[in-house]
mmCIF file of C-alpha atoms and ligand atoms in Angstrom:
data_model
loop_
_atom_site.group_PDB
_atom_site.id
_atom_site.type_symbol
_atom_site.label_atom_id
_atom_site.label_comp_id
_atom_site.label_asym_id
_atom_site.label_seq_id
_atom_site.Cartn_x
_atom_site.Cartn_y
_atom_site.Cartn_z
ATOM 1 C CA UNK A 258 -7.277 -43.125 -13.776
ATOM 2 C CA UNK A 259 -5.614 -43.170 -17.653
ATOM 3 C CA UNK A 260 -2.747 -44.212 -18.952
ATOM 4 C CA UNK A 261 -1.729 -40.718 -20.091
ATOM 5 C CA UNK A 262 -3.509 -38.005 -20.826
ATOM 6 C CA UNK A 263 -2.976 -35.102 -23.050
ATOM 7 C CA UNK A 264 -4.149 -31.006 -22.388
ATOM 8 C CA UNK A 265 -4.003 -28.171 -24.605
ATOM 9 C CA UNK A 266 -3.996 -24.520 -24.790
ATOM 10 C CA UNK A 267 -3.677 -21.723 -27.352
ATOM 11 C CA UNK A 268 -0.986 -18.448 -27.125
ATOM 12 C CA UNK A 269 -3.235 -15.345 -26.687
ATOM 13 C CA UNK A 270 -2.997 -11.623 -28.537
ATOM 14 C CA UNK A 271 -4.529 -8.356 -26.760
ATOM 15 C CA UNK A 272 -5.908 -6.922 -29.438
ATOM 16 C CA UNK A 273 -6.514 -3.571 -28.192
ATOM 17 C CA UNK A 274 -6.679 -2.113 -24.358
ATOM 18 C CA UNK A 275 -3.127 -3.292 -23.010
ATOM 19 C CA UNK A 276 -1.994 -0.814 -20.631
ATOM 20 C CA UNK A 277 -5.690 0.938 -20.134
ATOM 21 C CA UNK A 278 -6.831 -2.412 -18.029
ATOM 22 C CA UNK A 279 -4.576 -1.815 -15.415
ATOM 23 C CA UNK A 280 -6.507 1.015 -15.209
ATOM 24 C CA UNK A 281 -10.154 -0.382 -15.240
ATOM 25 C CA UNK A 282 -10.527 0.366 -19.022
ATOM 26 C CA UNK A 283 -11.374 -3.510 -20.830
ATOM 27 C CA UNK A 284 -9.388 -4.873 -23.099
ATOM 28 C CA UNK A 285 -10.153 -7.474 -25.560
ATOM 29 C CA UNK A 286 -7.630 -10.430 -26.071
ATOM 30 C CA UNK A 287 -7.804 -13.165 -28.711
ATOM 31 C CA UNK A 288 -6.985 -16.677 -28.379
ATOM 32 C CA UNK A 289 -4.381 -17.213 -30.660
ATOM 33 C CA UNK A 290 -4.440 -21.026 -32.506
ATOM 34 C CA UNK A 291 -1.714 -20.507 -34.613
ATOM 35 C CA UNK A 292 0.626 -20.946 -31.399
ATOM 36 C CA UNK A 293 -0.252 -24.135 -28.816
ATOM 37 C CA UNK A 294 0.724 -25.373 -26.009
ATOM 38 C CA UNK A 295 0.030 -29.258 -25.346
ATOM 39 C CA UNK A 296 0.808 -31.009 -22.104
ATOM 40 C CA UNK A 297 0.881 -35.168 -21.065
ATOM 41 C CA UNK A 298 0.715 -36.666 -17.731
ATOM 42 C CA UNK A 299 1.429 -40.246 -16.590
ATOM 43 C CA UNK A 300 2.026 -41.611 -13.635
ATOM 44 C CA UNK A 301 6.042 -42.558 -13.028
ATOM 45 C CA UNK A 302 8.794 -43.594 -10.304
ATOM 46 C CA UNK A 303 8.972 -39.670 -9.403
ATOM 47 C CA UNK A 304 8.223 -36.344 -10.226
ATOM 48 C CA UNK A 305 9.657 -35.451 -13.799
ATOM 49 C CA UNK A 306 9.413 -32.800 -16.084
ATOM 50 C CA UNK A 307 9.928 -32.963 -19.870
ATOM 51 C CA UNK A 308 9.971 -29.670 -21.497
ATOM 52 C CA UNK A 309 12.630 -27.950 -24.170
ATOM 53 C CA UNK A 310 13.714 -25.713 -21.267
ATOM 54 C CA UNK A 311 14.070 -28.283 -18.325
ATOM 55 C CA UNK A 312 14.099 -32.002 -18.596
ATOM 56 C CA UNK A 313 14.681 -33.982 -15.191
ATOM 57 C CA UNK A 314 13.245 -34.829 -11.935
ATOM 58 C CA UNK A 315 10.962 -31.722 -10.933
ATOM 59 C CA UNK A 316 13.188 -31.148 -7.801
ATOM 60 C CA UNK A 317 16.105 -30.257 -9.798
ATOM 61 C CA UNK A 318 14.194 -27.807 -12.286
ATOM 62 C CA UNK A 319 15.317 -23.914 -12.055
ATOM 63 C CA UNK A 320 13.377 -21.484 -10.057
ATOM 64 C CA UNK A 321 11.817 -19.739 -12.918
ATOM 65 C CA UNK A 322 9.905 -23.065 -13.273
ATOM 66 C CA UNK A 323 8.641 -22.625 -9.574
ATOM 67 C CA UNK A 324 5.072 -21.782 -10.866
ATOM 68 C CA UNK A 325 4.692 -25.008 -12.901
ATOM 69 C CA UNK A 326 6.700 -27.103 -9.529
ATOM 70 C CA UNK A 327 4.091 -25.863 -7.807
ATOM 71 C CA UNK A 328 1.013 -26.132 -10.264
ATOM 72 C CA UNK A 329 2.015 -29.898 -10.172
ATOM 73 C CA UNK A 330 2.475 -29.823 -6.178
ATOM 74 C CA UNK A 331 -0.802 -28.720 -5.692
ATOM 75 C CA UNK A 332 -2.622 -30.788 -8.233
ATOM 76 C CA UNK A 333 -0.902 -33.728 -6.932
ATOM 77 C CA UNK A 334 -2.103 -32.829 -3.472
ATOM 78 C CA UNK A 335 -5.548 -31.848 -3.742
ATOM 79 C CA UNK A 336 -6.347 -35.483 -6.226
ATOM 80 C CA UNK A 337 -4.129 -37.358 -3.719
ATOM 81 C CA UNK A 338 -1.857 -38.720 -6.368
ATOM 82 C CA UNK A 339 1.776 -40.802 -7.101
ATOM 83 C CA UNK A 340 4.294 -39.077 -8.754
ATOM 84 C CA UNK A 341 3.799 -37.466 -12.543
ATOM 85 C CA UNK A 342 5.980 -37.158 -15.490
ATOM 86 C CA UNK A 343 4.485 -34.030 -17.216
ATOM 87 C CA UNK A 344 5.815 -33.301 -20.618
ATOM 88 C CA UNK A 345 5.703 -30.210 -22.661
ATOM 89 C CA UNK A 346 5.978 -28.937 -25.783
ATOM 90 C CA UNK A 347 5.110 -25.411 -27.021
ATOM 91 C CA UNK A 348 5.006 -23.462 -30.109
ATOM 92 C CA UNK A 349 4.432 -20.205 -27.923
ATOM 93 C CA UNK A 350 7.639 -18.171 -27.805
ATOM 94 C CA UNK A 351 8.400 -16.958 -24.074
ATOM 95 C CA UNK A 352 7.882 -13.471 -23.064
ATOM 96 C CA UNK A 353 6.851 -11.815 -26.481
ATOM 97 C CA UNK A 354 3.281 -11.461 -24.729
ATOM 98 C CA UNK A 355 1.575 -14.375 -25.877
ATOM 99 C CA UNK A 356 0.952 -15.718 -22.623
ATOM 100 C CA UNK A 357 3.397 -18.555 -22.692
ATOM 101 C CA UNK A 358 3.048 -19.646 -19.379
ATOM 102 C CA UNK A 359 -0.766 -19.249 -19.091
ATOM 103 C CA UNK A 360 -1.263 -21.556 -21.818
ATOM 104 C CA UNK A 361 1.052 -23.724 -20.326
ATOM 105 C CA UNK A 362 -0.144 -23.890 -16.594
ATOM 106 C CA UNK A 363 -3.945 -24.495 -18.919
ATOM 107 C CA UNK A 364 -2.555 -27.153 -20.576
ATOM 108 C CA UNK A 365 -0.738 -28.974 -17.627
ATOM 109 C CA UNK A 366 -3.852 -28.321 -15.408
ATOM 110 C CA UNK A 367 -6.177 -30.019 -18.459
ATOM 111 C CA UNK A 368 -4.148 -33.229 -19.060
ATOM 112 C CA UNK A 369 -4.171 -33.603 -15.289
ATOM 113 C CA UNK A 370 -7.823 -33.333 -14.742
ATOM 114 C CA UNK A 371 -7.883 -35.882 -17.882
ATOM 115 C CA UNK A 372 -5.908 -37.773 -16.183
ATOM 116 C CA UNK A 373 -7.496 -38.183 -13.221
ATOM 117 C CA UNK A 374 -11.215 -38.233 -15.467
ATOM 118 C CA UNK A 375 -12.137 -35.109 -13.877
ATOM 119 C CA UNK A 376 -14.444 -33.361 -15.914
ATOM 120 C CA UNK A 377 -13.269 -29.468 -16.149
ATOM 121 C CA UNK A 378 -14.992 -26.376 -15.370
ATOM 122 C CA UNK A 379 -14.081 -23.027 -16.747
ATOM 123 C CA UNK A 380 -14.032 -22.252 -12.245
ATOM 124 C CA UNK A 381 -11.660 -24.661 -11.608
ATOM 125 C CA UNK A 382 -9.616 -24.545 -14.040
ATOM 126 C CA UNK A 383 -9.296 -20.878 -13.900
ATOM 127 C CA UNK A 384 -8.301 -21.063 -10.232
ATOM 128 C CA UNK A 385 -5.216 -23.529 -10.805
ATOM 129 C CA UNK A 386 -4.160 -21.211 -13.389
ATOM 130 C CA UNK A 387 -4.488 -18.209 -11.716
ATOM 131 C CA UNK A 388 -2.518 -19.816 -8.622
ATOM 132 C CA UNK A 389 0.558 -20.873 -11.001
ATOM 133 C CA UNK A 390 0.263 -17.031 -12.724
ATOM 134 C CA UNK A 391 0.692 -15.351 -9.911
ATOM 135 C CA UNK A 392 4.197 -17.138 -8.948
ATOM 136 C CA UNK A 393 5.105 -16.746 -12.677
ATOM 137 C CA UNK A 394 3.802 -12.790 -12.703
ATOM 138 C CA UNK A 395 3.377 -11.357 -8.662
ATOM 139 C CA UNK A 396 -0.037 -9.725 -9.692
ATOM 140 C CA UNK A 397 -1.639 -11.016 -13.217
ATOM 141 C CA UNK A 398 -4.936 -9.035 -14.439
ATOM 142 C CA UNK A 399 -5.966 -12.729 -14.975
ATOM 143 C CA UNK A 400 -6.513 -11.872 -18.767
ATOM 144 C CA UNK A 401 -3.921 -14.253 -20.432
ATOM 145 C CA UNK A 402 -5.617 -16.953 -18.288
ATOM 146 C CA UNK A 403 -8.511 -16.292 -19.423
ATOM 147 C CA UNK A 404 -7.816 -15.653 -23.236
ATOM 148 C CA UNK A 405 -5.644 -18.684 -23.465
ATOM 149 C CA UNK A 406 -7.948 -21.459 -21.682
ATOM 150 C CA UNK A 407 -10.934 -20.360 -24.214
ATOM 151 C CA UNK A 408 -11.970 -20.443 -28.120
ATOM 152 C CA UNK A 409 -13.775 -16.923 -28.475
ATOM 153 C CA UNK A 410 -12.486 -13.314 -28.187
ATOM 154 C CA UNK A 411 -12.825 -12.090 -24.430
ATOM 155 C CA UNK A 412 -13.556 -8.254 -23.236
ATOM 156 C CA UNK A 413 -11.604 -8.118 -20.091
ATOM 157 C CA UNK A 414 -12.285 -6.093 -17.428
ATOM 158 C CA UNK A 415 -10.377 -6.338 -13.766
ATOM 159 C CA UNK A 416 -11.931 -7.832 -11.047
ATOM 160 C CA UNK A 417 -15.020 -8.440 -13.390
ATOM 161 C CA UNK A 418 -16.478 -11.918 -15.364
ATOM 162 C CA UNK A 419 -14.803 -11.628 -18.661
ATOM 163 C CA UNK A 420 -17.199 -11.407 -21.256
ATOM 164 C CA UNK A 421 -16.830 -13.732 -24.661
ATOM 165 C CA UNK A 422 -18.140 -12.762 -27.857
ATOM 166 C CA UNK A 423 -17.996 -14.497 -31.329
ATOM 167 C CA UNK A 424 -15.277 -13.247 -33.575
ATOM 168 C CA UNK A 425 -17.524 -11.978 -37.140
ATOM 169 C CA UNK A 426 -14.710 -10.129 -38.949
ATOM 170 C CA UNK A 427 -13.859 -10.452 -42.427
ATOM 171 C CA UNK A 428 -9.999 -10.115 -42.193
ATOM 172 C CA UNK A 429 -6.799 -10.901 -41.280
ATOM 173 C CA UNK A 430 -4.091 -10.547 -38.344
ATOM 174 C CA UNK A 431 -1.238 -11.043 -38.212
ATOM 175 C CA UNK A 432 1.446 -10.963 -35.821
ATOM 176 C CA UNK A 433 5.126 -10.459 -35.885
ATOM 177 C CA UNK A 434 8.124 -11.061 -33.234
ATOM 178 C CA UNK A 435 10.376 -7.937 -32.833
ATOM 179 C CA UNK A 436 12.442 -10.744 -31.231
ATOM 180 C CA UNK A 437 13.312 -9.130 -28.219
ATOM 181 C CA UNK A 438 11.841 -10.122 -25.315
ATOM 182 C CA UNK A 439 8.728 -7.719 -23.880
ATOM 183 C CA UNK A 440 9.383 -5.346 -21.120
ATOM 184 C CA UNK A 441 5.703 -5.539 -19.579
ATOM 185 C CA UNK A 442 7.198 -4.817 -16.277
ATOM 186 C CA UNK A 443 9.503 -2.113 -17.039
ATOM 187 C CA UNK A 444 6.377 -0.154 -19.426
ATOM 188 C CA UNK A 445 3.927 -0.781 -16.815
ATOM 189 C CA UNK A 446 5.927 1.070 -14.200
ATOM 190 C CA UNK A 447 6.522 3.723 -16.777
ATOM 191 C CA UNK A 448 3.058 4.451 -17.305
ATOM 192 C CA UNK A 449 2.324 4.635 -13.804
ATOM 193 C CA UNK A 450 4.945 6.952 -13.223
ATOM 194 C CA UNK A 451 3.309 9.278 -15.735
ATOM 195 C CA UNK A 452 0.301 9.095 -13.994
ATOM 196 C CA UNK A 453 1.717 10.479 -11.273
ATOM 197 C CA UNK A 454 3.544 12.869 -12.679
ATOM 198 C CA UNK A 455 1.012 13.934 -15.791
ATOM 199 C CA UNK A 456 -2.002 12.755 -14.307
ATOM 200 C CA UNK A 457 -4.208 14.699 -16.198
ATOM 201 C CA UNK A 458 -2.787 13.991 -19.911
ATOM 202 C CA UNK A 459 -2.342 10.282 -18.814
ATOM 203 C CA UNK A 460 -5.837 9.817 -17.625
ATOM 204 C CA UNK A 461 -7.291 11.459 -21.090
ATOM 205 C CA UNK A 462 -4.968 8.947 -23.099
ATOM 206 C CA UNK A 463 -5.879 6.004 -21.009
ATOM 207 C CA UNK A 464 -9.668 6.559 -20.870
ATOM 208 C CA UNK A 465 -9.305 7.239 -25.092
ATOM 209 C CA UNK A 466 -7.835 3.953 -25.140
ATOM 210 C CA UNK A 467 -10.634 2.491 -23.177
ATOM 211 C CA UNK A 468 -13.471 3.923 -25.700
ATOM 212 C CA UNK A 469 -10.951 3.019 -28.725
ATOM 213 C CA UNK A 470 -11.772 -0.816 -27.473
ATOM 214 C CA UNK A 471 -15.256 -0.680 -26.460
ATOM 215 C CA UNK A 472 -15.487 0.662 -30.357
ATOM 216 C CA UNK A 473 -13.671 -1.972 -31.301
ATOM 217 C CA UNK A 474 -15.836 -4.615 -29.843
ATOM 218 C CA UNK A 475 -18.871 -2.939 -31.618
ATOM 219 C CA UNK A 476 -16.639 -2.821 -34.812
ATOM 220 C CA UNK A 477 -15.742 -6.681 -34.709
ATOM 221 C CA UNK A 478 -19.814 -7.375 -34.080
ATOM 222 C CA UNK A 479 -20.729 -5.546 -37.136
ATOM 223 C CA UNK A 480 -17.724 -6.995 -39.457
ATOM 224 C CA UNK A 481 -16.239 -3.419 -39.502
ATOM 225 C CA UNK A 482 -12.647 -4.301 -40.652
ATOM 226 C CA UNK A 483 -11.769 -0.597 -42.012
ATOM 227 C CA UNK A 484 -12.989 0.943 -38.604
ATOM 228 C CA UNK A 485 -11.596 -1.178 -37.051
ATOM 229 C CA UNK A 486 -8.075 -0.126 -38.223
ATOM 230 C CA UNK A 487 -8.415 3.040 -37.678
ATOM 231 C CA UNK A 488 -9.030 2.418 -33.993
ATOM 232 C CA UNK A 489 -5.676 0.178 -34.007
ATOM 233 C CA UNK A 490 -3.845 2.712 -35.012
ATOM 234 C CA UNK A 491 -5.147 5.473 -32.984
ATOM 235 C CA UNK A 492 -4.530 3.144 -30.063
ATOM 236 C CA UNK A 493 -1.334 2.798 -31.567
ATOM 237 C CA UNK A 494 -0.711 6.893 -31.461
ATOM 238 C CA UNK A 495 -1.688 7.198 -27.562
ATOM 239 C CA UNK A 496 0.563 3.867 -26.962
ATOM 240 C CA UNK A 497 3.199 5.965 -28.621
ATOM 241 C CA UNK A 498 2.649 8.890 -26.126
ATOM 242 C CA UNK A 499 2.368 6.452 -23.054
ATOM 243 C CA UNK A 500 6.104 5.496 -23.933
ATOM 244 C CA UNK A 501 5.755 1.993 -24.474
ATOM 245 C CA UNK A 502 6.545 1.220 -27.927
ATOM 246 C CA UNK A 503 9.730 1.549 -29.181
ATOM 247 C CA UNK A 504 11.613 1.870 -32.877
ATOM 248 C CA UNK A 505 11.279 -1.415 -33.566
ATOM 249 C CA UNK A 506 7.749 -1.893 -32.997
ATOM 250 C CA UNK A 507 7.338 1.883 -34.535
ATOM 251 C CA UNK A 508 9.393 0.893 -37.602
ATOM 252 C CA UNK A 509 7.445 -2.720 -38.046
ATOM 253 C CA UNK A 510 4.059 -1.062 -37.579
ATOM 254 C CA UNK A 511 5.196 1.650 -40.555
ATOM 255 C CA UNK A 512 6.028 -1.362 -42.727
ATOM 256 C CA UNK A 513 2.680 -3.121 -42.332
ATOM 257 C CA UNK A 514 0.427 0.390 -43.179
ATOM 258 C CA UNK A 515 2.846 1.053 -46.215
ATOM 259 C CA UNK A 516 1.866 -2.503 -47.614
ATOM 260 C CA UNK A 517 -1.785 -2.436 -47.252
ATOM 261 C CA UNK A 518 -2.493 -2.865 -43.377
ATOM 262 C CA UNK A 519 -5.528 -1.575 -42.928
ATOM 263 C CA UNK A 520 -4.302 -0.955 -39.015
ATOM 264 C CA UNK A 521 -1.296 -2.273 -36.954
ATOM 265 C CA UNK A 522 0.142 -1.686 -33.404
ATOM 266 C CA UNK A 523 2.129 -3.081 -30.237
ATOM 267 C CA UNK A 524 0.334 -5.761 -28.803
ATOM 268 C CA UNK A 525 0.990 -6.441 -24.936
ATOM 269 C CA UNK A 526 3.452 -4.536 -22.609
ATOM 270 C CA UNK A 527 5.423 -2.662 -25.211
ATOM 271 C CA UNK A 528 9.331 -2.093 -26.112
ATOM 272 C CA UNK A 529 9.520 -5.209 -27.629
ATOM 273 C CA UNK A 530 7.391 -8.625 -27.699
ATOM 274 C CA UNK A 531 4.936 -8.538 -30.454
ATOM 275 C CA UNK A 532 3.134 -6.178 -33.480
ATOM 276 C CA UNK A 533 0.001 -6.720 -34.852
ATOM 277 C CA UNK A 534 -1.798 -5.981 -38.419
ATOM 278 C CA UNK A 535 -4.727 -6.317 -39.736
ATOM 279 C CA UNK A 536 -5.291 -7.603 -43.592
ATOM 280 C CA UNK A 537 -8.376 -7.386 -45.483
ATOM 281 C CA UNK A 538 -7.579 -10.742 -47.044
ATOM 282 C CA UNK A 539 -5.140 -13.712 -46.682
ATOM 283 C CA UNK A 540 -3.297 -12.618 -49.926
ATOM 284 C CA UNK A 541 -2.858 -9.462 -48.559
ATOM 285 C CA UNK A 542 -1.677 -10.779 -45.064
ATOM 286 C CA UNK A 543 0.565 -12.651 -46.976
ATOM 287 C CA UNK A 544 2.285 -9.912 -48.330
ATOM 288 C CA UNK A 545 2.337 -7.825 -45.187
ATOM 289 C CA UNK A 546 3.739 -10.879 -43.362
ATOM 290 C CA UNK A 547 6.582 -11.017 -45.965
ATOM 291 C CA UNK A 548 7.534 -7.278 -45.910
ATOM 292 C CA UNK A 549 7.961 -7.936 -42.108
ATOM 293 C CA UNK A 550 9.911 -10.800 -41.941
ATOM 294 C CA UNK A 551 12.363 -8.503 -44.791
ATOM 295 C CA UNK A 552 12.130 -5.352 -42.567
ATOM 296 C CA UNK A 553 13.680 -7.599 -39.554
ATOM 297 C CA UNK A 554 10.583 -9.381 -38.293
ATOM 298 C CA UNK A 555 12.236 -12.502 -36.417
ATOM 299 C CA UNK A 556 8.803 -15.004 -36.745
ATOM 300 C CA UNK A 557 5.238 -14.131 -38.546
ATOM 301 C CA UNK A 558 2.120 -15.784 -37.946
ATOM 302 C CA UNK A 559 -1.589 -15.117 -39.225
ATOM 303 C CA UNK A 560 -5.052 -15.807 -37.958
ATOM 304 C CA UNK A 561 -8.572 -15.435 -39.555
ATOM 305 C CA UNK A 562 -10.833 -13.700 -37.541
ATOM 306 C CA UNK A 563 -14.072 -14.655 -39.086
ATOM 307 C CA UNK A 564 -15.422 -18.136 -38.710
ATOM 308 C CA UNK A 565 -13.382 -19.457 -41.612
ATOM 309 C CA UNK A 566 -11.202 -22.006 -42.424
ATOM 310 C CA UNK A 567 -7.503 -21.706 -40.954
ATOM 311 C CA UNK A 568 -5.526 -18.933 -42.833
ATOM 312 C CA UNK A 569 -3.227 -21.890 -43.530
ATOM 313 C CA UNK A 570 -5.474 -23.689 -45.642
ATOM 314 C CA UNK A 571 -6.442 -20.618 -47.914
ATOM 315 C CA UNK A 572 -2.738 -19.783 -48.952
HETATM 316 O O1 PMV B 686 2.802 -8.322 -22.224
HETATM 317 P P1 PMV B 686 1.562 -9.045 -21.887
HETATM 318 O O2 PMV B 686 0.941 -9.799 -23.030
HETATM 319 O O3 PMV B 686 1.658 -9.874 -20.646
HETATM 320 O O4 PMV B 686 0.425 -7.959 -21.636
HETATM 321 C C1 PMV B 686 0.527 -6.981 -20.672
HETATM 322 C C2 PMV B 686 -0.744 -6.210 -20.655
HETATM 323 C C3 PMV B 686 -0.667 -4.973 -19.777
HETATM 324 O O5 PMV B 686 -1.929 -4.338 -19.892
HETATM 325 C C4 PMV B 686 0.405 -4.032 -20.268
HETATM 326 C C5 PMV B 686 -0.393 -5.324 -18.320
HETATM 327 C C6 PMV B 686 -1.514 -6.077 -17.601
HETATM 328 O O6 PMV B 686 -1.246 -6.625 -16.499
HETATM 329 O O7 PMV B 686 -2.668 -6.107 -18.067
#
């Protein structure tokens, strides 16, 4: 057993499909690096939690913590181990959709296999995860613990083995905080409620969104950037019609095309969270990112999504 050892995790972006894979269309989600989670554990006197949100012994820490109390529980349990203090910190913002608490239970779960010199398979990992998501979410798709535990672009399908592929796109996201927090809950009963009341309009819009992404995919493999725009914002249109963005979103995504986007939508649930835009080029990105942050944007970040250097280092 170590010292202390240390897990990470990356924030994740669904980059088109949200809504359709509750539906059995895929989606395909990004691990997003410009966000991180990273986790320590060491052994101490009791059970303690260090985090920006909680800090004390993990009896005392509030119930919306329970999924983490009992990711720890059951770690401890099944490696037969003394108490932990687990500490925390995060660059992912809560409940914008960039998985916050995926990347979290990853990173936990990682520094405690570390810990214990436990070598880690995709398997098991994936079922500690899943086991802490479903406190946090009742019913998770599994996609943000799948997108946040790995380095390559997934296509997500339910109930099926995600699929990875390389990201070989010359171009640029980026992605911008409405600042309000998402309402994946509230959208996704609002879509199923038009399904039962529209269900033959609702089925055409969510099976469009479910070819708009399988073009996608084929756009990303053939370095497509301008197509794959287009299908952003025609995913953007039907999202529109499902009822799940809102003027915010609307107003932010209007901003990005009038300043060179070459596409831009919701990303996630909807009526709030996070937009996303895609740049031709960091300079450009740069610029879009700006006119968002003026137009009320509350946080911009961007990602390359070629096998380049970090956007960072080009600016
Ligand atoms: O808001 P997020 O990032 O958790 O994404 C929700 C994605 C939905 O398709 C709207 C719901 C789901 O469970 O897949």
């Amino acid at each position: 057993m170590r010292e202390l050892a240390t897990g990470q995790a990356n924030g994740k972006i669904i980059l088109m499909g949200e809504h359709a894979v509750v539906y059995g269309e895929p989606a395909i989600a990004l691990p997003f690096s410009a966000a991180q989670v990273t986790a320590t554990i060491q052994s101490a006197p009791e059970d303690w939690l260090d985090s920006s949100y909680f800090s004390g012994p993990l009896t005392k820490a509030p119930t919306a913590l329970n999924n983490l109390k009992e990711l720890l529980h059951l770690l401890r349990h099944d490696f037969a181990t003394g108490p932990v203090i687990c500490r925390i910190t995060s660059t992912i913002p809560a409940e914008r959709g960039m998985g916050s608490s995926a990347a979290v239970a990853v990173a936990v779960t990682r520094a405690f296999l570390a810990w214990q010199q436990v070598e880690e398979t995709p398997t098991g990992l994936l079922q500690y995860v899943n086991t802490s998501e479903k406190i946090a979410h009742g019913n998770p798709s599994g996609i943000d613990a799948a997108a946040t535990s790995g380095t390559e672009p997934i296509l997500f399908e339910r109930q099926q083995p995600f699929i990875p592929f390389p990201l070989n796109l010359d171009g640029c996201l980026i992605v911008a905080d409405t600042g309000v927090k998402g309402k994946t809950r509230d959208t996704v009963a609002d879509v199923a409620h038009l399904m039962s009341v529209a269900p033959t309009a609702t089925k055409q819009i969510i099976t469009r969104l479910g070819d708009l992404t399988r073009e996608a995919k084929t756009a990303i493999s053939a370095n497509q950037s301008y197509h794959l725009g287009n299908l952003m914002n025609e995913a953007q249109a039907l999202l529109q019609q499902l009822s799940v963005s809102n003027g915010t979103l609307d107003h932010l995504v209007q901003v990005a095309l009038n300043n060179g986007a070459l596409g831009a939508k919701l990303t996630g649930g909807g009526r709030g969270g996070c937009m996303i835009a895609l740049a031709s080029d960091p300079q450009s990105a740069a610029i879009i990112a700006n006119q968002l942050t003026a137009a009320g944007a509350q946080e911009t970040w961007l990602q390359a999504l070629g096998c380049r250097p970090a956007v960072s280092a080009w600016l």
